[in-house]
Coordinates of C-alpha atoms in Angstrom, one line a residue:
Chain B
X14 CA 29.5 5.8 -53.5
X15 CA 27.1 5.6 -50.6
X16 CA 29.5 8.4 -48.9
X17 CA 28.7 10.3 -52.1
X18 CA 24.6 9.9 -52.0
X19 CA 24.5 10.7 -48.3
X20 CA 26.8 14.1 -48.7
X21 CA 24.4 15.2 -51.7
X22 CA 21.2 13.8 -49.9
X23 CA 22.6 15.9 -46.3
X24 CA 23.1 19.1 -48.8
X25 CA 19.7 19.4 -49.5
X26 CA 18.2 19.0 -46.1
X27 CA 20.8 21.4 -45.2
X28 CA 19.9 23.5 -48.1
X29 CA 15.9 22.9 -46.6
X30 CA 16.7 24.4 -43.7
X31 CA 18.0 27.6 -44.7
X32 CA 15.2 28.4 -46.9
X33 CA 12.8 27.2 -44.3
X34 CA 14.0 29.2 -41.1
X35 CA 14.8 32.2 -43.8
X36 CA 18.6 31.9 -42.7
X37 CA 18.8 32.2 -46.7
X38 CA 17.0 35.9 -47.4
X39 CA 19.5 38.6 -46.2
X40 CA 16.6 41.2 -45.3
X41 CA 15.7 38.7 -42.5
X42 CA 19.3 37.9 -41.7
X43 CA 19.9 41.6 -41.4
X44 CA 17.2 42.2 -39.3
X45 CA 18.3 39.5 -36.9
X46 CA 22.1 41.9 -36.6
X47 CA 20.0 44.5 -36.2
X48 CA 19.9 44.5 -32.7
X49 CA 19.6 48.2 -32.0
X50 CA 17.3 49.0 -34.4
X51 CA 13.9 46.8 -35.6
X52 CA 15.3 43.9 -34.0
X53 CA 13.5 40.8 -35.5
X54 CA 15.2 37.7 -33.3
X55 CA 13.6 34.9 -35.5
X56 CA 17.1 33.5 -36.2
X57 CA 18.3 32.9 -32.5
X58 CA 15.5 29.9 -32.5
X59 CA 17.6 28.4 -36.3
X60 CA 20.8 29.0 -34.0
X61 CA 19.5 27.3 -31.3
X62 CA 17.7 24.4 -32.7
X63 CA 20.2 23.5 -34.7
X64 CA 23.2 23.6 -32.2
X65 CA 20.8 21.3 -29.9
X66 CA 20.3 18.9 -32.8
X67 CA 24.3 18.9 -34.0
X68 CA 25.3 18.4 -30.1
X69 CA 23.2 14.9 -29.9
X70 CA 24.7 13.7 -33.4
X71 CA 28.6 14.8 -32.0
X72 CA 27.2 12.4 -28.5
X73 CA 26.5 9.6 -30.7
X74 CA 29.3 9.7 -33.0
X75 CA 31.3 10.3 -30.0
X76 CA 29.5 7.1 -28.3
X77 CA 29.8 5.2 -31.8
X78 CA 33.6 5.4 -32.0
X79 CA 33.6 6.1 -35.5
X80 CA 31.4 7.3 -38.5
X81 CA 28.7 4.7 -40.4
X82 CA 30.2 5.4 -43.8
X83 CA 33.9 6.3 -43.1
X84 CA 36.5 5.0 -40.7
X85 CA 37.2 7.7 -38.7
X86 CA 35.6 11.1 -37.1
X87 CA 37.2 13.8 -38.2
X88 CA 37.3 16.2 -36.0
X89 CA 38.9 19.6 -35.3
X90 CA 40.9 18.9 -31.9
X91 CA 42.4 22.2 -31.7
X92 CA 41.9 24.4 -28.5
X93 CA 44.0 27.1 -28.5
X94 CA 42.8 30.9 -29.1
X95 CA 45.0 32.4 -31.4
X96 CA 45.1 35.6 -33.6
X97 CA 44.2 34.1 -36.8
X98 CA 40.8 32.9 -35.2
X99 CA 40.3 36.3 -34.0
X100 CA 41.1 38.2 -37.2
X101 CA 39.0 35.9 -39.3
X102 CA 36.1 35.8 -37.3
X103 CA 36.6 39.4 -37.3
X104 CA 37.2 39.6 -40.9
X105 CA 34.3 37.4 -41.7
X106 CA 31.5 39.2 -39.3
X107 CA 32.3 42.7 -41.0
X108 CA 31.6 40.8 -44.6
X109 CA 28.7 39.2 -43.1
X110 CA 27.3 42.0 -41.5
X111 CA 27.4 44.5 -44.7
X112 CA 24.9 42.6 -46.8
X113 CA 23.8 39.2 -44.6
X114 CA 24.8 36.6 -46.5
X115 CA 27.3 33.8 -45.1
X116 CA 28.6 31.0 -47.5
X117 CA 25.9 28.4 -47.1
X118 CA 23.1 30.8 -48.2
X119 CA 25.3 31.9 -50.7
X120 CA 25.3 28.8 -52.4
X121 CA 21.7 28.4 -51.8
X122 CA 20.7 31.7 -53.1
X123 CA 22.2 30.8 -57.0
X124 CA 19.3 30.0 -58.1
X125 CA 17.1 32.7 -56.1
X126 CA 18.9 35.7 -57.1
X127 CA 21.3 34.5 -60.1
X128 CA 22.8 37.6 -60.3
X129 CA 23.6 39.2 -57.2
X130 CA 24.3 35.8 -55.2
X131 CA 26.9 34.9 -58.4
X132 CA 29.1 37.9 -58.0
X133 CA 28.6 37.4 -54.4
X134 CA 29.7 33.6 -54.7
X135 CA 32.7 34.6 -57.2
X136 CA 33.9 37.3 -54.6
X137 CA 33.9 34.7 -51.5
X138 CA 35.7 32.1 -53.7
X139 CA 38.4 34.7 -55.0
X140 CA 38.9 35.3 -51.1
X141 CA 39.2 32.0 -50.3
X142 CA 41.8 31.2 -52.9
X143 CA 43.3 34.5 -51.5
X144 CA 43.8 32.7 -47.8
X145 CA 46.5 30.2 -49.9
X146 CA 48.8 32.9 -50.0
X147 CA 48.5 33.8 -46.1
X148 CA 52.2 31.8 -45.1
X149 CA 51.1 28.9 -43.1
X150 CA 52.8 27.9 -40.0
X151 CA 53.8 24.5 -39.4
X152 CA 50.8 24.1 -37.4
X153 CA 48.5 25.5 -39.1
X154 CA 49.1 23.7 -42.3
X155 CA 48.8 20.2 -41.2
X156 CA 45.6 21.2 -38.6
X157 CA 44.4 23.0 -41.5
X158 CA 42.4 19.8 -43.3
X159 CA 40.9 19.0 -39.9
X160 CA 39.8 22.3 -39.4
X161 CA 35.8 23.1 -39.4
Chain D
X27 CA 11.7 45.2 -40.5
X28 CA 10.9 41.9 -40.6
X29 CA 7.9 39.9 -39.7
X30 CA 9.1 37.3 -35.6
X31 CA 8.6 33.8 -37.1
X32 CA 10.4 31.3 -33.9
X33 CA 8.5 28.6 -35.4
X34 CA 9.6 28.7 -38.9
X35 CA 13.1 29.2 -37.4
X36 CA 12.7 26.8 -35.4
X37 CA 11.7 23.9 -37.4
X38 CA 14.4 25.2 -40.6
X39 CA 17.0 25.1 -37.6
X40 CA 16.3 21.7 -36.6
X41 CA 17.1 20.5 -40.3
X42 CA 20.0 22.9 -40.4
X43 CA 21.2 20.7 -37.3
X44 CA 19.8 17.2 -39.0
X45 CA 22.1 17.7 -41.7
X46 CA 24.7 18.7 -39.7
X47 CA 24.5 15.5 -37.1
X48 CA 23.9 13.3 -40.3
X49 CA 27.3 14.0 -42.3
X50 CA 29.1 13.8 -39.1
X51 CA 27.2 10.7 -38.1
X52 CA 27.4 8.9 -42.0
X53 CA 30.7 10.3 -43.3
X54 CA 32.4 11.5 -40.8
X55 CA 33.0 15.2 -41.4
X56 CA 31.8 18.6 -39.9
X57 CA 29.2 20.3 -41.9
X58 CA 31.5 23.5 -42.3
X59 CA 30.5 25.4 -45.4
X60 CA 33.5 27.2 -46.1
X61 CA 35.5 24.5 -45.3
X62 CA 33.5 21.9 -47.6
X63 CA 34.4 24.8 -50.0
X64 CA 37.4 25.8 -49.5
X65 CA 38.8 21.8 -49.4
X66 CA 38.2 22.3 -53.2
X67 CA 40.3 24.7 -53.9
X68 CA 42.3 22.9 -55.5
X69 CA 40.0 19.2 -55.0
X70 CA 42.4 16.5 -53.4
X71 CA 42.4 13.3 -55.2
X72 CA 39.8 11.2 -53.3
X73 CA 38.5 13.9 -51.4
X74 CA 36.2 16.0 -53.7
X75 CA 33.3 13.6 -54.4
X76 CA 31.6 14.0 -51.6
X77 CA 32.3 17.7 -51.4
X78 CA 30.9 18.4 -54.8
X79 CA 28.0 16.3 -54.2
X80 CA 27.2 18.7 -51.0
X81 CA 27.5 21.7 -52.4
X82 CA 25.5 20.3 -55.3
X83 CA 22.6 19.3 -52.7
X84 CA 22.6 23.1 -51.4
X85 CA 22.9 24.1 -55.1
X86 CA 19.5 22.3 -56.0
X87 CA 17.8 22.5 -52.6
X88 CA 15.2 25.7 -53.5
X89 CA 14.1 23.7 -57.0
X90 CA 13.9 20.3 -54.7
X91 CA 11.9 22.4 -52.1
X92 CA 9.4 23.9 -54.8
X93 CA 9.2 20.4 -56.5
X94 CA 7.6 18.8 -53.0
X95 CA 5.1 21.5 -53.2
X96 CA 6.4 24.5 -51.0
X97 CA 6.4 28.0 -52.5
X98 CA 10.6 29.4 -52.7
X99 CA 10.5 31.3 -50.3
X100 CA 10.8 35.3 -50.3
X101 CA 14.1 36.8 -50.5
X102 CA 15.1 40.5 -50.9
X103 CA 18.3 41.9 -50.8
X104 CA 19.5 45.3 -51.5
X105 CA 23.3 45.6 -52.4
X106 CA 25.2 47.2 -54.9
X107 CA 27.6 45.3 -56.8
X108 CA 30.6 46.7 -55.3
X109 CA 29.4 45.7 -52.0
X110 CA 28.6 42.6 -52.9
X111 CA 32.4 42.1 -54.2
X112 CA 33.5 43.5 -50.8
X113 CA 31.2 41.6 -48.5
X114 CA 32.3 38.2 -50.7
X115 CA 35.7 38.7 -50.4
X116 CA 35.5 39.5 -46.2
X117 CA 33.3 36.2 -45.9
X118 CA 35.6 34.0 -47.8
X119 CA 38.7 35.2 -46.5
X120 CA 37.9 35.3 -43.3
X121 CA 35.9 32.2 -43.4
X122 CA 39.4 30.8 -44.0
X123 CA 41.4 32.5 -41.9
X124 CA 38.9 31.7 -39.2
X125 CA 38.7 27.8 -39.8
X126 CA 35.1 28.2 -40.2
X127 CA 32.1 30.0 -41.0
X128 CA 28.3 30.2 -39.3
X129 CA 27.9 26.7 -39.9
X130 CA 31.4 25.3 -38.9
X131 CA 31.5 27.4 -35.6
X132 CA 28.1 28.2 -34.5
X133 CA 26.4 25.4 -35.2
X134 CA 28.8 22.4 -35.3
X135 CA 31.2 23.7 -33.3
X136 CA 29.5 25.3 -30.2
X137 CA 27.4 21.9 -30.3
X138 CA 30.2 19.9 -29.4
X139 CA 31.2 22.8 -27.0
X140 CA 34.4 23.4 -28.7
X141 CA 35.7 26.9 -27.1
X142 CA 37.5 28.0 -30.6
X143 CA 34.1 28.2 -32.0
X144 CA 32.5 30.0 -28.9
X145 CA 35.0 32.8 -29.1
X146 CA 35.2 32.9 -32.7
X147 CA 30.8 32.7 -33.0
X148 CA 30.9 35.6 -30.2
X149 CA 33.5 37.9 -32.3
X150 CA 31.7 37.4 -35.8
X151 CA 28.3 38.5 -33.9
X152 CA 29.1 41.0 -32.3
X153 CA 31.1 42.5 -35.5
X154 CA 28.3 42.1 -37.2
X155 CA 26.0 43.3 -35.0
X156 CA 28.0 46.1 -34.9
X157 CA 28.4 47.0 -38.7
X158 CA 24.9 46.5 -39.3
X159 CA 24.1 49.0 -36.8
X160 CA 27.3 51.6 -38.2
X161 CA 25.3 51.0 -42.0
X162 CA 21.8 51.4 -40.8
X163 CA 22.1 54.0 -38.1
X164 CA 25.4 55.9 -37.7
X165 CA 25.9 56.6 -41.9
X166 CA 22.4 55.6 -43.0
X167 CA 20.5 57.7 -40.6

């Protein structure tokens, strides 16, 4: 139960953030991509705080041995480079990049802008579902729980 | 064009990275969005609770952020629906395929300096740097 409250309690302050740095309005997240034109670079400093704050967490989880609520860390350990990353990211970047929203803001924006962000929300979900029916490698199916 | 606000970006990020440090801290897990997500398709026995309850948090986050007082913030978006059905499908998919999203890569992974989230944060910029500028300046012009 208390893994339950903390997951919803860490979902709103997650939620906070986006609507507080703008991560969560697509005219600003477009702006931010668009780097060649009226470049507004607001969102590096979300990008950057962030990152700085998740770093010291990973250090004292790392330092802690395990997490407060659960047993174990789980953590991605994978390291290697290979062409599913770089299609993805690749695939996900072009989707990104056409309207500015990414799946956290997504969820965020429901209630914002019901009707775009719902057939935006019902899309990403259909193309989720869609990744099932990429054949998984050995590897990739039991790394695939652990991944990010 | 949109108004520089570092601050505002600054202090939203530090939560982004709260919440991040926090579920990894408390539960154990990486605050990947699309992979919080996508574990629930189909929820595991034992392993959706907490899943549902974090996307729920994100759900009601704008009407918790108005109840304590602040205004909901400004959004604007200009998409037709067809786009929006494309963009979803590219972001979910290859959220997927990726093993992570903005969250999962750039923020929790590039803070524990894992190089799969470098390379795959630097290929979704720049691709999206890249079709924002095609849309806005090669066929929008």
């Amino acid at each position: 139960m208390a893994r339950i409250l903390s997951a919803f309690a860490i979902g709103l302050l997650f939620g906070f953030g986006l609507l507080a740095s703008q991560m969560a309005n697509p005219a600003k997240v477009l702006a931010f991509l668009d780097v060649f034109g009226a470049w507004d670079p607001s969102l590096a400093f979300v990008m950057g705080g962030a990152v700085i704050v998740s770093s010291l967490g990973y250090l004292a989880a790392r330092r802690l041995g395990h997490a407060v609520l659960a047993p174990k860390l789980d953590i991605p350990s994978r390291r290697d480079i290979d062409p599913r990353l770089v299609a993805g990211a690749a695939l996900f970047g072009l989707g990104w990049g056409l309207v500015g929203i990414c799946p956290g803001p997504a969820l965020t924006l429901l209630s914002i802008l019901p009707r775009e962000a719902s057939i935006f929300v019902a899309s990403m979900l259909v193309g989720m579902a869609l990744f099932r029916l990429v054949p998984q490698s050995g590897v990739a199916s039991t790394l695939r729980e652990a991944d990010a | 064009m949109t108004a520089f606000t570092p601050l505002s970006a600054l202090a939203g990020g530090l939560m982004i990275g709260a919440a991040a440090a926090l579920l990894l801290l408390l539960n154990g897990r990486i605050a990947g969005i699309s992979g919080i997500l996508g574990g629930l398709l189909p929820p595991q026995a034992g392993d959706a609770a907490w899943r549902v309850a974090f996307v729920a948090g994100l759900l009601l986050a704008p009407v918790a952020y108005a109840a304590l007082g602040h205004a909901t913030p400004a959004v604007s978006l200009e998409a037709s629906t067809p786009l929006l059905v494309v963009s979803g499908l590219l972001v979910g998919f290859g959220a997927r395929l990726g093993s992570g999203c903005t969250s999962g890569h750039g923020v929790c992974g590039i803070g524990r300096g894992s190089r799969r989230s470098l390379v795959a944060t630097a290929i979704f910029m720049a691709v999206a740097v890249a079709t924002v500028f095609v849309t806005r300046h090669v066929l929008g012009a």
